[in-house]
C-alpha positions as a Markdown table, in Angstrom:
| # | Residue | x | y | z |
|---|---|---|---|---|
| 1 | Met | 135.8 | 80.5 | 168.4 |
| 2 | Asn | 137.5 | 82.6 | 171.1 |
| 3 | Pro | 141.0 | 81.2 | 171.8 |
| 4 | Asp | 143.6 | 82.9 | 174.0 |
| 5 | Cys | 144.5 | 86.4 | 173.0 |
| 6 | Ser | 146.3 | 88.1 | 175.9 |
| 7 | Thr | 147.4 | 91.2 | 174.0 |
| 8 | Arg | 148.8 | 93.6 | 176.7 |
| 9 | His | 150.7 | 96.4 | 175.0 |
| 10 | Ser | 151.3 | 97.8 | 171.6 |
| 11 | Asp | 153.2 | 100.8 | 170.3 |
| 12 | Met | 154.2 | 102.2 | 166.9 |
| 13 | His | 157.5 | 103.3 | 165.6 |
| 14 | Ala | 156.2 | 106.2 | 163.6 |
| 15 | Asp | 159.3 | 106.6 | 161.4 |
| 16 | Thr | 159.3 | 103.0 | 160.2 |
| 17 | Gly | 155.7 | 101.9 | 160.4 |
| 18 | Ile | 156.8 | 99.1 | 162.8 |
| 19 | Lys | 154.2 | 98.0 | 165.4 |
| 20 | Arg | 155.0 | 96.0 | 168.5 |
| 21 | Ile | 152.4 | 93.9 | 170.3 |
| 22 | Asp | 153.0 | 92.1 | 173.6 |
| 23 | Ala | 150.8 | 89.0 | 173.8 |
| 24 | Gly | 151.5 | 87.4 | 177.1 |
| 25 | Thr | 155.0 | 85.8 | 176.9 |
| 26 | Ile | 155.1 | 86.4 | 173.1 |
| 27 | Thr | 156.2 | 89.6 | 171.5 |
| 28 | Val | 155.2 | 90.4 | 167.9 |
| 29 | Trp | 156.6 | 93.0 | 165.6 |
| 30 | Ser | 154.9 | 93.9 | 162.3 |
| 31 | Thr | 155.7 | 96.2 | 159.4 |
| 32 | Pro | 154.3 | 97.0 | 155.9 |
| 33 | Val | 155.8 | 95.2 | 152.9 |
| 34 | Asp | 156.5 | 97.8 | 150.2 |
| 35 | Ala | 154.3 | 97.5 | 147.2 |
| 36 | Val | 156.3 | 96.6 | 144.1 |
| 37 | Pro | 155.1 | 96.4 | 140.4 |
| 38 | Arg | 157.1 | 93.3 | 139.4 |
| 39 | Arg | 156.7 | 89.9 | 140.9 |
| 40 | His | 160.5 | 89.2 | 140.9 |
| 41 | Glu | 160.9 | 92.3 | 143.2 |
| 42 | Arg | 158.6 | 90.8 | 145.7 |
| 43 | Arg | 161.1 | 88.7 | 147.5 |
| 44 | Glu | 163.5 | 91.6 | 148.0 |
| 45 | Ala | 160.6 | 93.7 | 149.4 |
| 46 | Glu | 159.9 | 91.0 | 151.9 |
| 47 | Arg | 163.6 | 90.6 | 152.8 |
| 48 | Met | 163.8 | 94.3 | 153.5 |
| 49 | Ala | 160.7 | 94.2 | 155.6 |
| 50 | Val | 162.1 | 91.4 | 157.7 |
| 51 | Asp | 165.4 | 93.2 | 158.1 |
| 52 | Arg | 163.5 | 96.2 | 159.5 |
| 53 | Leu | 161.8 | 93.9 | 162.0 |
| 54 | Leu | 165.1 | 92.3 | 163.1 |
| 55 | Glu | 166.6 | 95.7 | 163.7 |
| 56 | Ala | 163.6 | 96.9 | 165.6 |
| 57 | Ala | 163.4 | 93.8 | 167.8 |
| 58 | Phe | 167.1 | 93.0 | 168.4 |
| 59 | Gly | 169.3 | 95.9 | 167.2 |
| 60 | Pro | 171.3 | 96.7 | 164.1 |
| 61 | His | 173.6 | 93.7 | 164.3 |
| 62 | Ala | 170.9 | 91.0 | 164.4 |
| 63 | Ala | 171.0 | 88.6 | 161.5 |
| 64 | Leu | 168.8 | 85.8 | 160.3 |
| 65 | Gly | 169.9 | 82.2 | 159.9 |
| 66 | His | 168.0 | 79.1 | 159.0 |
| 67 | Glu | 168.1 | 75.6 | 160.4 |
| 68 | Ser | 168.2 | 72.6 | 158.0 |
| 69 | Thr | 164.4 | 72.4 | 158.6 |
| 70 | Gly | 164.0 | 75.9 | 157.3 |
| 71 | Ala | 163.2 | 77.3 | 160.8 |
| 72 | Pro | 164.7 | 80.8 | 161.3 |
| 73 | Tyr | 167.0 | 81.8 | 164.2 |
| 74 | Ile | 168.7 | 84.9 | 165.3 |
| 75 | Tyr | 172.4 | 85.5 | 165.6 |
| 76 | Phe | 174.5 | 88.7 | 166.0 |
| 77 | Asp | 176.9 | 89.2 | 163.1 |
| 78 | Asn | 179.5 | 91.1 | 165.1 |
| 79 | Gly | 179.0 | 89.7 | 168.6 |
| 80 | Asp | 177.7 | 93.1 | 169.8 |
| 81 | Ile | 174.7 | 91.8 | 171.8 |
| 82 | Pro | 172.5 | 94.7 | 173.0 |
| 83 | Ser | 171.4 | 95.0 | 176.6 |
| 84 | Gly | 168.4 | 92.7 | 177.3 |
| 85 | Ala | 168.9 | 90.7 | 174.1 |
| 86 | Ala | 169.4 | 86.9 | 173.9 |
| 87 | Leu | 172.9 | 85.9 | 174.9 |
| 88 | Ser | 173.0 | 83.0 | 172.5 |
| 89 | Thr | 170.9 | 81.8 | 169.6 |
| 90 | Gly | 169.3 | 79.2 | 171.9 |
| 91 | Asp | 168.0 | 81.9 | 174.3 |
| 92 | Ile | 165.3 | 83.1 | 171.9 |
| 93 | Ser | 162.9 | 81.4 | 169.6 |
| 94 | Ile | 161.4 | 83.2 | 166.6 |
| 95 | Ser | 159.0 | 82.7 | 163.7 |
| 96 | Ile | 158.4 | 84.9 | 160.6 |
| 97 | Ser | 155.4 | 85.3 | 158.3 |
| 98 | His | 154.5 | 87.7 | 155.5 |
| 99 | Cys | 151.5 | 88.2 | 153.3 |
| 100 | Ala | 150.5 | 90.6 | 150.5 |
| 101 | Asp | 151.1 | 93.8 | 152.5 |
| 102 | Thr | 152.6 | 92.9 | 155.9 |
| 103 | Ala | 155.6 | 91.1 | 157.4 |
| 104 | Met | 155.5 | 89.8 | 161.0 |
| 105 | Leu | 158.1 | 88.5 | 163.5 |
| 106 | Cys | 157.2 | 86.9 | 166.8 |
| 107 | Ala | 159.7 | 85.9 | 169.5 |
| 108 | Ala | 159.7 | 84.1 | 172.8 |
| 109 | Thr | 162.4 | 83.7 | 175.4 |
| 110 | Gly | 163.9 | 80.2 | 175.7 |
| 111 | Asp | 163.8 | 77.0 | 173.5 |
| 112 | Val | 160.1 | 77.3 | 172.6 |
| 113 | Ala | 158.3 | 75.8 | 169.6 |
| 114 | Ile | 156.7 | 78.8 | 168.1 |
| 115 | Gly | 155.0 | 79.6 | 164.8 |
| 116 | Ile | 153.2 | 82.6 | 163.3 |
| 117 | Asp | 151.1 | 83.1 | 160.2 |
| 118 | Cys | 149.4 | 86.2 | 158.9 |
| 119 | Glu | 147.1 | 86.2 | 155.9 |
| 120 | His | 144.3 | 88.0 | 154.2 |
| 121 | Phe | 141.3 | 86.1 | 152.8 |
| 122 | Arg | 141.6 | 85.4 | 149.1 |
| 123 | Pro | 139.4 | 83.2 | 146.9 |
| 124 | Ala | 142.3 | 80.9 | 146.2 |
| 125 | Leu | 142.0 | 79.6 | 149.8 |
| 126 | Arg | 138.7 | 77.9 | 148.8 |
| 127 | Asn | 140.4 | 76.1 | 145.9 |
| 128 | Val | 142.9 | 74.5 | 148.2 |
| 129 | Ala | 140.7 | 74.0 | 151.3 |
| 130 | Ser | 140.2 | 70.3 | 150.7 |
| 131 | Arg | 144.0 | 69.8 | 150.7 |
| 132 | Val | 144.5 | 71.8 | 153.9 |
| 133 | Leu | 141.5 | 70.6 | 156.0 |
| 134 | Ser | 140.4 | 67.1 | 156.7 |
| 135 | Pro | 136.8 | 66.2 | 155.6 |
| 136 | Ser | 135.5 | 66.8 | 159.1 |
| 137 | Glu | 137.4 | 70.0 | 159.5 |
| 138 | Leu | 136.1 | 71.2 | 156.1 |
| 139 | Ala | 132.6 | 70.6 | 157.3 |
| 140 | Glu | 133.2 | 72.6 | 160.5 |
| 141 | Trp | 135.4 | 75.4 | 159.3 |
| 142 | Gly | 134.7 | 75.7 | 155.6 |
| 143 | Gly | 131.3 | 77.3 | 155.5 |
| 144 | Asp | 132.4 | 80.8 | 156.1 |
| 145 | Asp | 135.3 | 82.8 | 154.6 |
| 146 | Leu | 136.6 | 84.2 | 157.9 |
| 147 | Met | 136.4 | 80.8 | 159.5 |
| 148 | Leu | 138.3 | 79.2 | 156.6 |
| 149 | Leu | 140.9 | 82.0 | 156.9 |
| 150 | Arg | 141.3 | 81.3 | 160.6 |
| 151 | Ala | 141.7 | 77.6 | 160.0 |
| 152 | Trp | 144.4 | 78.3 | 157.3 |
| 153 | Thr | 146.4 | 80.5 | 159.7 |
| 154 | Ile | 146.2 | 77.9 | 162.5 |
| 155 | Lys | 147.5 | 75.1 | 160.2 |
| 156 | Glu | 150.3 | 77.3 | 158.9 |
| 157 | Ala | 151.3 | 78.5 | 162.3 |
| 158 | Val | 151.3 | 75.0 | 163.8 |
| 159 | Tyr | 153.2 | 73.7 | 160.8 |
| 160 | Lys | 156.0 | 76.2 | 161.5 |
| 161 | Ala | 156.0 | 75.5 | 165.2 |
| 162 | Ala | 156.1 | 71.7 | 164.7 |
| 163 | Gly | 159.4 | 71.8 | 162.8 |
| 164 | Cys | 158.6 | 68.8 | 160.6 |
| 165 | Pro | 159.1 | 69.5 | 156.9 |
| 166 | Gly | 156.6 | 67.7 | 154.8 |
| 167 | Leu | 154.0 | 67.4 | 157.6 |
| 168 | Pro | 150.6 | 67.0 | 155.8 |
| 169 | Leu | 148.4 | 69.9 | 156.7 |
| 170 | Ala | 145.0 | 68.1 | 156.2 |
| 171 | Glu | 145.6 | 65.0 | 158.3 |
| 172 | Gly | 148.8 | 65.8 | 160.2 |
| 173 | Ile | 147.5 | 68.8 | 162.1 |
| 174 | Arg | 144.2 | 68.6 | 164.0 |
| 175 | Leu | 142.2 | 71.8 | 164.5 |
| 176 | Pro | 140.2 | 72.4 | 167.7 |
| 177 | His | 136.5 | 72.6 | 167.5 |
| 178 | Pro | 135.4 | 76.0 | 166.2 |
| 179 | Asp | 133.5 | 76.7 | 169.4 |
| 180 | Ala | 136.5 | 76.0 | 171.6 |
| 181 | Thr | 137.0 | 78.7 | 174.3 |
| 182 | Ser | 140.0 | 80.5 | 175.7 |
| 183 | Gly | 143.2 | 78.4 | 175.7 |
| 184 | Ala | 142.2 | 76.3 | 172.7 |
| 185 | Ser | 145.0 | 74.2 | 171.1 |
| 186 | Ala | 145.7 | 72.3 | 168.0 |
| 187 | Ser | 147.5 | 68.9 | 168.0 |
| 188 | Leu | 149.6 | 66.6 | 165.9 |
| 189 | Ala | 149.2 | 62.9 | 165.4 |
| 190 | Asp | 152.2 | 62.2 | 167.6 |
| 191 | Gly | 150.4 | 63.9 | 170.6 |
| 192 | Arg | 152.2 | 67.2 | 170.6 |
| 193 | Arg | 149.8 | 70.1 | 171.3 |
| 194 | Phe | 150.1 | 73.8 | 170.5 |
| 195 | Arg | 148.4 | 76.6 | 172.3 |
| 196 | Leu | 146.7 | 79.1 | 169.9 |
| 197 | Ile | 146.9 | 82.9 | 170.2 |
| 198 | Phe | 144.8 | 85.0 | 167.9 |
| 199 | Leu | 145.6 | 88.7 | 167.5 |
| 200 | His | 142.1 | 90.2 | 167.2 |
| 201 | Gly | 141.6 | 93.6 | 165.7 |
| 202 | Thr | 144.4 | 93.2 | 163.2 |
| 203 | Ala | 144.5 | 93.0 | 159.5 |
| 204 | Pro | 145.7 | 90.6 | 158.2 |
| 205 | Ala | 144.4 | 87.7 | 160.4 |
| 206 | Val | 147.2 | 86.5 | 162.7 |
| 207 | Thr | 147.6 | 83.2 | 164.5 |
| 208 | Ile | 150.5 | 82.2 | 166.8 |
| 209 | Ala | 151.1 | 78.6 | 167.8 |
| 210 | Val | 153.2 | 77.8 | 170.9 |
| 211 | Gly | 154.3 | 74.3 | 171.9 |
| 212 | Glu | 152.6 | 73.5 | 175.2 |
| 213 | Thr | 155.8 | 72.1 | 176.6 |
| 214 | Gly | 157.3 | 75.6 | 176.3 |
| 215 | Leu | 154.6 | 77.4 | 178.3 |
């Protein structure tokens, strides 16, 4: 499968490990998540990583809020909006993901349905594949670890972009055919479609879903 991936620019903040990637109209920031020995410390490590991303993307006064659906949004905790930043919370759409060693934030200007998911393959994905993929999708996507990983990230990214808590992954989100070419999209039962952007050459695997009405 070779869906749209229009990565145009990337740079690295050497002092923080933060990497920026411009993928068409979408900007992505990533940073390592600190390794911690205890499970209960994991959430704090992830929070600190996201805080670094917010500051890199939007300045030191950017803060993270959540809608009733759980969707994240940006606001400025002292009203000090940096030059070029959004002038209101409605001017920018964001999504956040983290996996074992990486946190990522993607942003688009305007009221755009957007979702990002980053993940490494792990054997546990096979154990839950039948609950995430429909029978036909499992036949098409489940025969290879990397294909299964890609299918997982598509479903998770679209779930975030859809903004429907409780949306069933297996039957509620329809994957494209694995051989779909550039510009492939996933869809929901209600007819909404989401363009897929894959960031190739990255570890972990990364998929971004963008609502087609927002293109």
